[in-house]
Amino acid sequence: MFARIGGADGVHRLVETFYGRMDTLPEARGIRAMHAPDLSETKEVLRRYFGEWMGGPKLYSAERGHPRLRSRHIRFRIGEVERDAWLLCMRQALEATVAEPALREELYGALAKLANWMRNDPGNPHDAQHHGR
């Protein structure tokens, strides 16, 4: 996937566009508020993670170790609303930056599974963790 998206440049475009959507979409206000005002470091971490996740250089794990995504995000309430806002930003970013429809859908499908797995709001009856899955 890393080569198909255009390598580091493609990942950079995706991350920049994703956070651009997070900064501008009204539906993303809640998840944007979970981030620092300056997104520079956050963008760099996501670029490294996505690059490695897509099969590129192992920059993320070399610097930060195992991703441990759920434990790194546990301090944030992530329910259906937050997941859906994140996916909206990602869907729009993929549509704007990934020309190949098959790759766009492959990435979105994998990221949707990841976003759903990140949910941690036990007050939500639809939460997978709440049902012991």
PDB file of C-alpha atoms in Angstrom:
ATOM      1  CA  MET A   1       0.000   0.000   0.000  1.00  0.00           C
ATOM      2  CA  PHE A   2       2.892   2.355   0.767  1.00  0.00           C
ATOM      3  CA  ALA A   3       4.134   2.306  -2.827  1.00  0.00           C
ATOM      4  CA  ARG A   4       0.585   2.486  -4.227  1.00  0.00           C
ATOM      5  CA  ILE A   5      -0.226   5.620  -2.218  1.00  0.00           C
ATOM      6  CA  GLY A   6       2.922   7.331  -3.469  1.00  0.00           C
ATOM      7  CA  GLY A   7       5.346   6.570  -0.653  1.00  0.00           C
ATOM      8  CA  ALA A   8       6.155   9.147   1.998  1.00  0.00           C
ATOM      9  CA  ASP A   9       4.763  11.980  -0.158  1.00  0.00           C
ATOM     10  CA  GLY A  10       1.396  10.235  -0.494  1.00  0.00           C
ATOM     11  CA  VAL A  11       1.217   9.554   3.233  1.00  0.00           C
ATOM     12  CA  HIS A  12       2.123  13.196   3.920  1.00  0.00           C
ATOM     13  CA  ARG A  13      -0.700  14.425   1.644  1.00  0.00           C
ATOM     14  CA  LEU A  14      -3.189  12.082   3.303  1.00  0.00           C
ATOM     15  CA  VAL A  15      -2.264  13.174   6.829  1.00  0.00           C
ATOM     16  CA  GLU A  16      -2.281  16.892   5.974  1.00  0.00           C
ATOM     17  CA  THR A  17      -5.664  16.587   4.270  1.00  0.00           C
ATOM     18  CA  PHE A  18      -7.061  14.495   7.130  1.00  0.00           C
ATOM     19  CA  TYR A  19      -6.127  17.087   9.749  1.00  0.00           C
ATOM     20  CA  GLY A  20      -7.337  19.855   7.436  1.00  0.00           C
ATOM     21  CA  ARG A  21     -10.755  18.201   7.470  1.00  0.00           C
ATOM     22  CA  MET A  22     -10.574  17.807  11.234  1.00  0.00           C
ATOM     23  CA  ASP A  23      -9.877  21.542  11.517  1.00  0.00           C
ATOM     24  CA  THR A  24     -12.796  22.554   9.291  1.00  0.00           C
ATOM     25  CA  LEU A  25     -15.655  20.056   9.476  1.00  0.00           C
ATOM     26  CA  PRO A  26     -18.291  20.926  12.086  1.00  0.00           C
ATOM     27  CA  GLU A  27     -18.810  17.191  12.718  1.00  0.00           C
ATOM     28  CA  ALA A  28     -15.155  16.947  13.806  1.00  0.00           C
ATOM     29  CA  ARG A  29     -15.227  19.663  16.491  1.00  0.00           C
ATOM     30  CA  GLY A  30     -15.330  17.120  19.303  1.00  0.00           C
ATOM     31  CA  ILE A  31     -12.396  15.042  18.103  1.00  0.00           C
ATOM     32  CA  ARG A  32     -10.404  18.142  17.178  1.00  0.00           C
ATOM     33  CA  ALA A  33     -10.789  19.338  20.777  1.00  0.00           C
ATOM     34  CA  MET A  34      -9.033  16.143  21.919  1.00  0.00           C
ATOM     35  CA  HIS A  35      -5.859  17.339  20.173  1.00  0.00           C
ATOM     36  CA  ALA A  36      -3.366  20.065  21.017  1.00  0.00           C
ATOM     37  CA  PRO A  37      -3.878  23.409  19.267  1.00  0.00           C
ATOM     38  CA  ASP A  38      -0.628  22.841  17.344  1.00  0.00           C
ATOM     39  CA  LEU A  39      -0.920  19.616  15.363  1.00  0.00           C
ATOM     40  CA  SER A  40       2.699  19.505  14.154  1.00  0.00           C
ATOM     41  CA  GLU A  41       3.828  16.669  16.429  1.00  0.00           C
ATOM     42  CA  THR A  42       0.558  14.759  16.036  1.00  0.00           C
ATOM     43  CA  LYS A  43       0.852  14.920  12.249  1.00  0.00           C
ATOM     44  CA  GLU A  44       4.419  13.638  12.360  1.00  0.00           C
ATOM     45  CA  VAL A  45       3.432  10.697  14.574  1.00  0.00           C
ATOM     46  CA  LEU A  46       0.532   9.781  12.274  1.00  0.00           C
ATOM     47  CA  ARG A  47       2.756  10.074   9.167  1.00  0.00           C
ATOM     48  CA  ARG A  48       5.260   7.667  10.714  1.00  0.00           C
ATOM     49  CA  TYR A  49       2.557   5.285  11.903  1.00  0.00           C
ATOM     50  CA  PHE A  50       0.667   5.256   8.586  1.00  0.00           C
ATOM     51  CA  GLY A  51       3.895   4.863   6.598  1.00  0.00           C
ATOM     52  CA  GLU A  52       4.865   1.793   8.603  1.00  0.00           C
ATOM     53  CA  TRP A  53       1.285   0.452   8.713  1.00  0.00           C
ATOM     54  CA  MET A  54       1.130   0.683   4.917  1.00  0.00           C
ATOM     55  CA  GLY A  55       4.389  -1.234   4.496  1.00  0.00           C
ATOM     56  CA  GLY A  56       6.913   1.600   4.384  1.00  0.00           C
ATOM     57  CA  PRO A  57       9.955   2.225   6.565  1.00  0.00           C
ATOM     58  CA  LYS A  58       9.582   1.250  10.222  1.00  0.00           C
ATOM     59  CA  LEU A  59       9.984   4.811  11.505  1.00  0.00           C
ATOM     60  CA  TYR A  60       7.170   4.670  14.032  1.00  0.00           C
ATOM     61  CA  SER A  61       8.184   1.510  15.891  1.00  0.00           C
ATOM     62  CA  ALA A  62      11.871   2.438  15.803  1.00  0.00           C
ATOM     63  CA  GLU A  63      11.017   5.627  17.690  1.00  0.00           C
ATOM     64  CA  ARG A  64       7.965   4.680  19.783  1.00  0.00           C
ATOM     65  CA  GLY A  65       7.911   0.879  20.023  1.00  0.00           C
ATOM     66  CA  HIS A  66       4.751  -1.169  19.549  1.00  0.00           C
ATOM     67  CA  PRO A  67       1.818   1.075  18.537  1.00  0.00           C
ATOM     68  CA  ARG A  68      -0.425   0.045  21.486  1.00  0.00           C
ATOM     69  CA  LEU A  69      -3.107   2.255  19.945  1.00  0.00           C
ATOM     70  CA  ARG A  70      -5.875   1.512  22.425  1.00  0.00           C
ATOM     71  CA  SER A  71      -3.699   2.180  25.468  1.00  0.00           C
ATOM     72  CA  ARG A  72      -2.301   5.368  23.902  1.00  0.00           C
ATOM     73  CA  HIS A  73      -5.852   6.653  23.312  1.00  0.00           C
ATOM     74  CA  ILE A  74      -7.530   5.347  26.475  1.00  0.00           C
ATOM     75  CA  ARG A  75      -7.574   8.794  28.082  1.00  0.00           C
ATOM     76  CA  PHE A  76      -9.974   9.961  25.365  1.00  0.00           C
ATOM     77  CA  ARG A  77     -13.649   9.028  25.240  1.00  0.00           C
ATOM     78  CA  ILE A  78     -14.101   7.285  21.904  1.00  0.00           C
ATOM     79  CA  GLY A  79     -17.645   6.224  21.141  1.00  0.00           C
ATOM     80  CA  GLU A  80     -19.654   5.957  17.950  1.00  0.00           C
ATOM     81  CA  VAL A  81     -19.808   9.740  17.456  1.00  0.00           C
ATOM     82  CA  GLU A  82     -16.029  10.141  17.757  1.00  0.00           C
ATOM     83  CA  ARG A  83     -15.366   7.118  15.534  1.00  0.00           C
ATOM     84  CA  ASP A  84     -17.775   8.407  12.896  1.00  0.00           C
ATOM     85  CA  ALA A  85     -16.258  11.905  12.941  1.00  0.00           C
ATOM     86  CA  TRP A  86     -12.752  10.447  12.541  1.00  0.00           C
ATOM     87  CA  LEU A  87     -13.931   8.262   9.665  1.00  0.00           C
ATOM     88  CA  LEU A  88     -15.675  11.189   7.973  1.00  0.00           C
ATOM     89  CA  CYS A  89     -12.423  13.150   8.003  1.00  0.00           C
ATOM     90  CA  MET A  90     -10.515  10.110   6.772  1.00  0.00           C
ATOM     91  CA  ARG A  91     -13.022   9.281   4.018  1.00  0.00           C
ATOM     92  CA  GLN A  92     -12.800  12.825   2.674  1.00  0.00           C
ATOM     93  CA  ALA A  93      -9.002  12.851   2.939  1.00  0.00           C
ATOM     94  CA  LEU A  94      -8.756   9.551   1.053  1.00  0.00           C
ATOM     95  CA  GLU A  95     -11.114  10.817  -1.652  1.00  0.00           C
ATOM     96  CA  ALA A  96      -9.022  13.976  -2.049  1.00  0.00           C
ATOM     97  CA  THR A  97      -5.590  12.330  -2.076  1.00  0.00           C
ATOM     98  CA  VAL A  98      -5.812   8.716  -3.314  1.00  0.00           C
ATOM     99  CA  ALA A  99      -6.508   8.489  -7.033  1.00  0.00           C
ATOM    100  CA  GLU A 100      -6.795   4.686  -7.240  1.00  0.00           C
ATOM    101  CA  PRO A 101     -10.363   3.689  -6.246  1.00  0.00           C
ATOM    102  CA  ALA A 102      -9.377   0.145  -5.190  1.00  0.00           C
ATOM    103  CA  LEU A 103      -6.626   1.451  -2.898  1.00  0.00           C
ATOM    104  CA  ARG A 104      -8.929   4.112  -1.491  1.00  0.00           C
ATOM    105  CA  GLU A 105     -11.522   1.462  -0.555  1.00  0.00           C
ATOM    106  CA  GLU A 106      -8.890  -0.952   0.769  1.00  0.00           C
ATOM    107  CA  LEU A 107      -7.462   1.740   3.027  1.00  0.00           C
ATOM    108  CA  TYR A 108     -10.860   2.956   4.162  1.00  0.00           C
ATOM    109  CA  GLY A 109     -12.016  -0.575   4.978  1.00  0.00           C
ATOM    110  CA  ALA A 110      -8.925  -1.297   7.060  1.00  0.00           C
ATOM    111  CA  LEU A 111      -9.082   2.091   8.801  1.00  0.00           C
ATOM    112  CA  ALA A 112     -12.797   1.671   9.547  1.00  0.00           C
ATOM    113  CA  LYS A 113     -12.029  -1.621  11.327  1.00  0.00           C
ATOM    114  CA  LEU A 114      -9.233   0.070  13.243  1.00  0.00           C
ATOM    115  CA  ALA A 115     -11.437   3.035  14.186  1.00  0.00           C
ATOM    116  CA  ASN A 116     -14.175   0.726  15.411  1.00  0.00           C
ATOM    117  CA  TRP A 117     -11.676  -1.265  17.482  1.00  0.00           C
ATOM    118  CA  MET A 118     -10.498   1.991  19.121  1.00  0.00           C
ATOM    119  CA  ARG A 119     -13.901   2.616  20.675  1.00  0.00           C
ATOM    120  CA  ASN A 120     -13.645   2.586  24.457  1.00  0.00           C
ATOM    121  CA  ASP A 121     -16.836   4.214  25.705  1.00  0.00           C
ATOM    122  CA  PRO A 122     -18.363   1.607  28.044  1.00  0.00           C
ATOM    123  CA  GLY A 123     -21.502   3.725  28.438  1.00  0.00           C
ATOM    124  CA  ASN A 124     -22.421   2.993  24.837  1.00  0.00           C
ATOM    125  CA  PRO A 125     -24.529  -0.191  24.586  1.00  0.00           C
ATOM    126  CA  HIS A 126     -23.194  -0.810  21.070  1.00  0.00           C
ATOM    127  CA  ASP A 127     -19.575  -0.721  22.188  1.00  0.00           C
ATOM    128  CA  ALA A 128     -17.780  -3.958  21.257  1.00  0.00           C
ATOM    129  CA  GLN A 129     -15.855  -3.971  24.539  1.00  0.00           C
ATOM    130  CA  HIS A 130     -19.101  -3.696  26.494  1.00  0.00           C
ATOM    131  CA  HIS A 131     -20.329  -6.900  24.869  1.00  0.00           C
ATOM    132  CA  GLY A 132     -17.097  -8.710  25.638  1.00  0.00           C
ATOM    133  CA  ARG A 133     -15.850  -8.867  22.045  1.00  0.00           C
TER     134      ARG A 133
END
